[in-house]
Tab-separated table of C-alpha atoms in Angstrom:
chain	number	residue	atom	x	y	z
K	1	MET	CA	0.000	0.000	0.000
K	2	GLY	CA	3.014	2.300	0.193
K	3	GLU	CA	2.076	3.353	3.729
K	4	GLN	CA	3.399	2.380	7.121
K	5	ASN	CA	1.322	1.384	10.111
K	6	LEU	CA	2.081	3.773	12.977
K	7	GLN	CA	1.761	2.138	16.399
K	8	VAL	CA	2.172	3.148	20.052
K	9	HIS	CA	3.741	0.514	22.313
K	10	MET	CA	4.239	0.440	26.062
K	11	ARG	CA	7.989	0.891	26.551
K	12	ARG	CA	8.044	-0.032	30.245
K	13	HIS	CA	5.796	-0.467	33.254
K	14	PRO	CA	5.153	3.006	34.725
K	15	GLU	CA	6.237	3.862	38.238
K	16	GLY	CA	3.454	5.975	39.718
K	17	MET	CA	2.145	8.599	37.328
K	18	VAL	CA	2.464	7.491	33.716
K	19	THR	CA	4.726	9.668	31.540
K	20	GLU	CA	5.277	10.049	27.807
K	21	ASN	CA	8.597	8.216	28.252
K	22	ASP	CA	6.617	5.072	29.085
K	23	PHE	CA	5.610	4.808	25.402
K	24	ASP	CA	7.330	4.136	22.088
K	25	ILE	CA	5.979	5.258	18.712
K	26	VAL	CA	7.047	2.864	15.956
K	27	SER	CA	6.322	2.224	12.274
K	28	VAL	CA	5.663	-1.284	10.981
K	29	ASP	CA	4.314	-2.723	7.746
K	30	VAL	CA	0.602	-2.418	7.129
K	31	PRO	CA	-0.908	-5.860	7.855
K	32	VAL	CA	-2.308	-7.935	4.993
K	33	PRO	CA	-5.759	-9.478	5.536
K	34	GLY	CA	-6.036	-13.216	5.151
K	35	ALA	CA	-9.039	-15.359	4.316
K	36	GLY	CA	-12.119	-14.176	6.215
K	37	GLU	CA	-10.374	-10.977	7.308
K	38	ALA	CA	-10.550	-7.281	6.464
K	39	LEU	CA	-8.124	-4.382	6.788
K	40	VAL	CA	-9.364	-1.309	8.657
K	41	LYS	CA	-7.955	2.189	8.351
K	42	ILE	CA	-8.574	3.627	11.801
K	43	HIS	CA	-10.279	7.007	12.065
K	44	TYR	CA	-10.713	7.392	15.825
K	45	LEU	CA	-9.192	5.812	18.931
K	46	SER	CA	-10.831	5.843	22.359
K	47	LEU	CA	-8.680	6.634	25.408
K	48	ASP	CA	-10.078	5.206	28.636
K	49	PRO	CA	-8.975	4.953	32.294
K	50	TYR	CA	-9.010	1.127	32.250
K	51	MET	CA	-5.859	1.209	30.098
K	52	ARG	CA	-3.749	2.535	32.961
K	53	PRO	CA	-4.031	-0.452	35.369
K	54	MET	CA	-3.307	-2.748	32.415
K	55	MET	CA	0.154	-1.159	32.297
K	56	ASP	CA	0.979	-2.463	35.798
K	57	PRO	CA	2.331	-6.033	36.189
K	58	LEU	CA	-0.546	-7.068	38.436
K	59	ARG	CA	-3.239	-9.718	38.234
K	60	SER	CA	-6.498	-8.273	36.915
K	61	TYR	CA	-9.594	-9.177	34.903
K	62	VAL	CA	-7.467	-9.014	31.714
K	63	PRO	CA	-3.785	-9.923	31.169
K	64	HIS	CA	-1.445	-7.056	31.937
K	65	LEU	CA	0.736	-5.474	29.269
K	66	ASN	CA	4.411	-6.265	28.912
K	67	PRO	CA	7.126	-3.946	27.575
K	68	GLY	CA	6.878	-3.768	23.791
K	69	ASP	CA	3.165	-4.585	23.635
K	70	LEU	CA	0.782	-2.540	21.508
K	71	MET	CA	-1.379	-0.282	23.662
K	72	PRO	CA	-4.974	-1.587	23.641
K	73	GLY	CA	-8.078	0.417	22.869
K	74	ALA	CA	-11.381	0.621	21.052
K	75	THR	CA	-11.335	2.083	17.550
K	76	VAL	CA	-13.657	2.990	14.734
K	77	GLY	CA	-12.578	3.043	11.109
K	78	GLU	CA	-13.233	2.169	7.477
K	79	ILE	CA	-12.641	-1.166	5.789
K	80	VAL	CA	-10.209	-0.519	2.935
K	81	GLU	CA	-9.439	-4.103	1.880
K	82	SER	CA	-11.461	-7.238	2.481
K	83	ASN	CA	-11.425	-10.995	1.981
K	84	GLU	CA	-14.724	-11.420	3.841
K	85	PRO	CA	-18.078	-10.894	2.048
K	86	SER	CA	-19.836	-9.765	5.238
K	87	LEU	CA	-17.249	-6.984	5.681
K	88	PRO	CA	-17.366	-5.065	2.397
K	89	VAL	CA	-14.938	-2.273	1.539
K	90	GLY	CA	-16.281	1.096	2.653
K	91	SER	CA	-18.028	-0.255	5.755
K	92	ILE	CA	-17.470	1.535	9.057
K	93	VAL	CA	-16.681	-0.810	11.938
K	94	THR	CA	-15.654	-0.601	15.562
K	95	GLY	CA	-13.351	-3.043	17.299
K	96	MET	CA	-10.473	-3.364	19.756
K	97	LEU	CA	-7.612	-2.598	17.368
K	98	GLY	CA	-5.503	-0.537	19.752
K	99	TRP	CA	-3.216	2.442	19.283
K	100	GLN	CA	-2.346	2.136	15.601
K	101	THR	CA	-3.384	3.411	12.193
K	102	TYR	CA	-4.359	0.087	10.601
K	103	GLY	CA	-5.708	-3.180	11.978
K	104	ILE	CA	-7.199	-6.521	10.973
K	105	VAL	CA	-10.759	-7.583	11.858
K	106	THR	CA	-13.010	-10.581	11.337
K	107	PRO	CA	-16.806	-10.745	11.687
K	108	ALA	CA	-16.283	-11.960	15.265
K	109	THR	CA	-13.971	-9.116	16.315
K	110	CYS	CA	-15.827	-6.062	15.056
K	111	ARG	CA	-19.258	-4.456	14.970
K	112	MET	CA	-20.823	-2.634	12.046
K	113	VAL	CA	-21.531	1.028	12.820
K	114	ASP	CA	-24.857	2.527	11.809
K	115	THR	CA	-23.691	5.753	10.201
K	116	GLU	CA	-27.249	7.116	10.308
K	117	ALA	CA	-27.365	6.916	14.112
K	118	GLY	CA	-24.927	9.797	14.629
K	119	PRO	CA	-21.255	10.704	14.174
K	120	THR	CA	-19.133	7.582	13.782
K	121	SER	CA	-16.991	8.726	16.716
K	122	ALA	CA	-20.018	8.258	18.998
K	123	ALA	CA	-19.669	4.496	18.504
K	124	LEU	CA	-16.694	4.766	20.864
K	125	HIS	CA	-18.621	6.310	23.729
K	126	VAL	CA	-22.320	7.172	24.084
K	127	LEU	CA	-23.300	4.692	21.340
K	128	GLY	CA	-20.685	2.168	22.384
K	129	MET	CA	-18.858	0.861	25.438
K	130	THR	CA	-19.249	3.843	27.759
K	131	GLY	CA	-22.951	4.173	26.955
K	132	ALA	CA	-23.452	0.471	27.666
K	133	THR	CA	-21.446	0.860	30.887
K	134	ALA	CA	-23.641	3.698	32.117
K	135	HIS	CA	-26.852	1.887	31.160
K	136	TYR	CA	-25.896	-1.437	32.743
K	137	GLY	CA	-24.397	-0.063	35.942
K	138	LEU	CA	-27.207	2.360	36.652
K	139	LEU	CA	-30.367	0.826	35.223
K	140	GLU	CA	-29.618	-2.886	35.509
K	141	LEU	CA	-27.690	-2.926	38.794
K	142	ALA	CA	-28.439	0.182	40.875
K	143	LYS	CA	-32.028	0.665	39.650
K	144	PRO	CA	-32.763	4.259	40.758
K	145	GLN	CA	-36.368	5.022	41.608
K	146	PRO	CA	-38.261	8.286	41.006
K	147	GLY	CA	-37.421	10.815	43.705
K	148	GLU	CA	-34.298	9.027	44.936
K	149	THR	CA	-30.972	10.837	45.181
K	150	VAL	CA	-28.270	9.654	42.768
K	151	VAL	CA	-24.649	10.823	43.097
K	152	VAL	CA	-22.290	10.438	40.134
K	153	THR	CA	-18.535	10.931	40.490
K	154	ALA	CA	-16.476	12.081	37.477
K	155	ALA	CA	-19.796	13.477	36.296
K	156	SER	CA	-18.444	15.321	33.260
K	157	GLY	CA	-16.621	12.258	31.923
K	158	ALA	CA	-17.709	9.843	29.230
K	159	VAL	CA	-19.490	7.414	31.566
K	160	GLY	CA	-20.593	9.780	34.326
K	161	SER	CA	-22.190	12.268	31.945
K	162	VAL	CA	-24.441	9.561	30.525
K	163	VAL	CA	-25.213	8.085	33.950
K	164	GLY	CA	-26.583	11.377	35.256
K	165	GLN	CA	-28.780	11.904	32.221
K	166	LEU	CA	-30.193	8.387	32.512
K	167	ALA	CA	-30.898	9.004	36.191
K	168	LYS	CA	-32.849	12.133	35.257
K	169	ILE	CA	-34.823	10.151	32.676
K	170	ARG	CA	-35.740	7.767	35.504
K	171	GLY	CA	-36.981	10.676	37.635
K	172	ALA	CA	-34.172	10.721	40.196
K	173	ARG	CA	-32.615	13.768	41.810
K	174	THR	CA	-29.109	13.763	40.381
K	175	ILE	CA	-25.956	15.255	41.900
K	176	GLY	CA	-22.666	15.235	40.050
K	177	ILE	CA	-19.145	15.588	41.374
K	178	ALA	CA	-16.524	17.035	39.026
K	179	GLY	CA	-13.290	19.029	39.059
K	180	GLY	CA	-13.529	22.776	38.584
K	181	PRO	CA	-16.243	25.405	38.010
K	182	GLU	CA	-16.307	24.986	34.220
K	183	LYS	CA	-16.998	21.269	34.377
K	184	CYS	CA	-19.587	21.738	37.121
K	185	ARG	CA	-21.344	24.392	35.050
K	186	TYR	CA	-21.416	22.021	32.049
K	187	VAL	CA	-22.850	19.211	34.189
K	188	ARG	CA	-25.641	21.437	35.503
K	189	GLU	CA	-26.482	23.574	32.496
K	190	GLU	CA	-25.894	21.237	29.528
K	191	LEU	CA	-26.334	17.769	30.995
K	192	GLY	CA	-29.244	18.768	33.243
K	193	PHE	CA	-28.030	17.452	36.615
K	194	ASP	CA	-29.823	19.042	39.562
K	195	GLU	CA	-26.513	19.993	41.151
K	196	CYS	CA	-22.788	19.534	40.632
K	197	LEU	CA	-20.143	19.887	43.339
K	198	ASP	CA	-16.516	20.799	42.772
K	199	TYR	CA	-14.446	18.291	44.733
K	200	ARG	CA	-11.566	20.772	44.736
K	201	ALA	CA	-13.573	23.321	46.735
K	202	PRO	CA	-12.295	23.739	50.310
K	203	ASP	CA	-15.818	23.236	51.663
K	204	PHE	CA	-16.646	20.270	49.419
K	205	VAL	CA	-17.661	18.024	52.325
K	206	GLU	CA	-20.021	20.678	53.684
K	207	GLN	CA	-21.496	21.251	50.222
K	208	LEU	CA	-22.067	17.515	49.838
K	209	ALA	CA	-23.950	17.353	53.135
K	210	ALA	CA	-26.114	20.338	52.175
K	211	ALA	CA	-26.884	18.817	48.765
K	212	THR	CA	-27.962	15.452	50.228
K	213	PRO	CA	-30.429	16.287	53.054
K	214	ASN	CA	-32.164	12.936	52.489
K	215	TYR	CA	-28.854	11.136	51.999
K	216	VAL	CA	-27.697	9.156	48.947
K	217	ASP	CA	-29.717	6.269	47.559
K	218	VAL	CA	-27.502	5.444	44.569
K	219	LEU	CA	-23.798	6.131	44.059
K	220	PHE	CA	-22.236	5.562	40.645
K	221	GLU	CA	-18.562	5.445	41.569
K	222	ASN	CA	-15.859	6.215	38.991
K	223	VAL	CA	-13.150	7.823	41.134
K	224	GLY	CA	-12.508	6.117	44.487
K	225	GLY	CA	-10.200	7.568	47.118
K	226	PRO	CA	-11.228	10.431	49.432
K	227	ILE	CA	-14.236	11.353	47.269
K	228	PHE	CA	-15.644	7.855	47.682
K	229	ASP	CA	-15.085	8.140	51.434
K	230	ALA	CA	-16.883	11.488	51.546
K	231	VAL	CA	-19.969	10.109	49.812
K	232	LEU	CA	-20.027	7.047	52.061
K	233	THR	CA	-20.643	9.336	55.039
K	234	ARG	CA	-23.882	10.411	53.308
K	235	ILE	CA	-25.067	6.959	52.219
K	236	ASN	CA	-28.657	5.962	52.929
K	237	ASP	CA	-30.079	2.759	54.372
K	238	HIS	CA	-30.290	0.065	51.664
K	239	ALA	CA	-28.455	2.240	49.140
K	240	ARG	CA	-26.888	0.750	46.008
K	241	ILE	CA	-23.388	1.450	44.736
K	242	ALA	CA	-22.353	0.727	41.153
K	243	LEU	CA	-18.571	0.382	41.425
K	244	CYS	CA	-17.358	1.186	37.931
K	245	GLY	CA	-13.978	2.890	38.265
K	246	ASN	CA	-11.189	3.908	40.630
K	247	VAL	CA	-9.346	6.467	38.519
K	248	SER	CA	-7.878	8.412	41.460
K	249	GLN	CA	-5.822	5.326	42.381
K	250	TYR	CA	-4.423	4.330	38.989
K	251	ASN	CA	-1.250	6.434	39.212
K	252	VAL	CA	-0.330	6.242	42.891
K	253	ASP	CA	2.485	4.302	44.538
K	254	LYS	CA	0.499	3.654	47.714
K	255	PRO	CA	-3.251	3.012	47.309
K	256	TYR	CA	-5.651	5.049	49.419
K	257	GLY	CA	-7.195	3.082	52.269
K	258	VAL	CA	-10.961	3.627	52.344
K	259	THR	CA	-11.999	4.511	55.889
K	260	GLY	CA	-15.772	4.462	55.466
K	261	MET	CA	-16.314	0.716	55.167
K	262	ARG	CA	-18.426	0.715	58.338
K	263	TYR	CA	-21.112	2.718	56.510
K	264	LEU	CA	-21.605	-0.167	54.088
K	265	LEU	CA	-22.465	-2.470	56.977
K	266	VAL	CA	-24.409	-0.064	59.172
K	267	HIS	CA	-26.624	1.048	56.296
K	268	ARG	CA	-26.871	-2.404	54.655
K	269	VAL	CA	-25.556	-1.131	51.337
K	270	SER	CA	-25.428	-3.291	48.200
K	271	VAL	CA	-22.210	-2.842	46.191
K	272	PHE	CA	-22.106	-3.986	42.578
K	273	ALA	CA	-18.591	-4.166	41.134
K	274	PHE	CA	-18.763	-4.744	37.403
K	275	VAL	CA	-16.828	-4.686	34.135
K	276	ILE	CA	-18.984	-4.142	31.057
K	277	ALA	CA	-16.833	-6.481	28.952
K	278	ASP	CA	-18.419	-9.336	30.955
K	279	HIS	CA	-21.852	-8.415	29.606
K	280	ARG	CA	-21.497	-8.160	25.821
K	281	GLU	CA	-24.984	-9.550	25.316
K	282	TYR	CA	-26.356	-6.462	27.067
K	283	TRP	CA	-24.748	-3.928	24.716
K	284	PRO	CA	-27.104	-3.969	21.694
K	285	GLY	CA	-30.280	-3.234	23.658
K	286	ALA	CA	-28.606	-0.578	25.798
K	287	ILE	CA	-27.035	1.177	22.816
K	288	ALA	CA	-30.304	1.098	20.896
K	289	GLU	CA	-32.203	2.679	23.799
K	290	ILE	CA	-29.559	5.357	24.371
K	291	GLY	CA	-29.509	6.056	20.632
K	292	GLN	CA	-33.223	6.787	20.758
K	293	TRP	CA	-32.708	9.168	23.692
K	294	VAL	CA	-29.909	10.921	21.791
K	295	ARG	CA	-32.233	11.452	18.812
K	296	GLU	CA	-34.928	12.781	21.152
K	297	GLY	CA	-32.485	15.219	22.744
K	298	LYS	CA	-32.693	13.552	26.153
K	299	VAL	CA	-29.024	12.541	26.139
K	300	CYS	CA	-26.222	14.796	24.924
K	301	TYR	CA	-22.451	14.471	24.970
K	302	ARG	CA	-19.174	16.271	24.392
K	303	GLU	CA	-16.074	14.990	22.599
K	304	ASP	CA	-12.439	16.019	23.133
K	305	PHE	CA	-10.204	15.203	20.142
K	306	ALA	CA	-6.418	14.888	20.198
K	307	PRO	CA	-4.926	15.462	16.711
K	308	GLY	CA	-2.948	12.484	15.427
K	309	LEU	CA	-1.822	9.183	16.892
K	310	HIS	CA	1.495	10.708	18.006
K	311	THR	CA	-0.447	12.833	20.531
K	312	ALA	CA	-2.130	9.800	22.148
K	313	PRO	CA	0.346	9.449	25.077
K	314	LYS	CA	-0.011	13.107	26.048
K	315	ALA	CA	-3.808	13.007	25.668
K	316	PHE	CA	-3.942	9.800	27.742
K	317	ILE	CA	-2.048	11.435	30.606
K	318	GLU	CA	-4.254	14.521	30.450
K	319	MET	CA	-7.365	12.331	30.534
K	320	LEU	CA	-6.087	10.517	33.638
K	321	THR	CA	-5.435	13.848	35.378
K	322	GLY	CA	-8.803	15.377	34.460
K	323	LYS	CA	-7.551	17.926	31.913
K	324	ASN	CA	-9.825	16.696	29.121
K	325	PHE	CA	-13.438	17.767	28.737
K	326	GLY	CA	-15.887	15.071	27.661
K	327	LYS	CA	-15.034	11.807	25.941
K	328	GLN	CA	-11.326	11.679	25.110
K	329	LEU	CA	-10.697	10.530	21.543
K	330	VAL	CA	-7.740	10.583	19.165
K	331	ASP	CA	-8.353	11.710	15.602
K	332	VAL	CA	-5.886	9.187	14.225
K	333	ALA	CA	-5.791	10.606	10.700
K	334	ALA	CA	-5.083	14.180	11.813
K	335	SER	CA	-1.555	15.481	11.442
């Protein structure tokens, strides 16, 4: 094809906060599809917090990365060469092709994207994994009821922003937690949360107490650490916690020890730890329902694009430290 396949590899296991020196950018030959395979030119790459713990040599729900491995990640792109009739050239597909410009798919490793449903990039968040994550964790596990109080941490992020909007659709009173006045304003004014608290504010704990006079019935937890502890002090009897993420602890040498465990017992709280990859059968129905809400204007979203694959390490670090705004994507084709 005359082109090279640009890739980003993990150079080494990070020590504490990940740095750009933990990555290598390399060029390799563009792969050639075999029988039953198709070649995808990647348009967009999704950057997500789950990638960070994969870089540590620890046992987890997926095998950890080793030095020299291609960084993993969800992608959306166009089929440019195909040896599989069900994957014709020109089709837009999403799959886990990682941090590179080209990749190989089969019918079993990709999903056709409905280009009429919205921008193709949305297949990597609200109409893809993060949308399914929000739907499953909130509506299938935590089950908020009309009038209940729902608290969402990382409320301006890809998952949290959808969670809060789904909670509002279900008639719950929804309180977000985010970092900084601009993000809190977005959560309230554009996403429609009833309130959003800045966890960086010196009186955050007092604001949280004032915002939850009837305590917290549902917590959708994406952050962990001291914020999780603060919300536990406001938890209600028989509350439900959807434990989705722990992003505050992904780049620390010494994990934070949660001190509020007693509240889980005293208030008989149900905690649902989940990984959406375990529930692939749930995705189609969830994505279809969210897609309808997007078309009706009940669910909105924001995207943050990094220009070019070479910017992925920097954008990844900024996403982990809360500097992005909305769903963090890489426009792979941009220069």
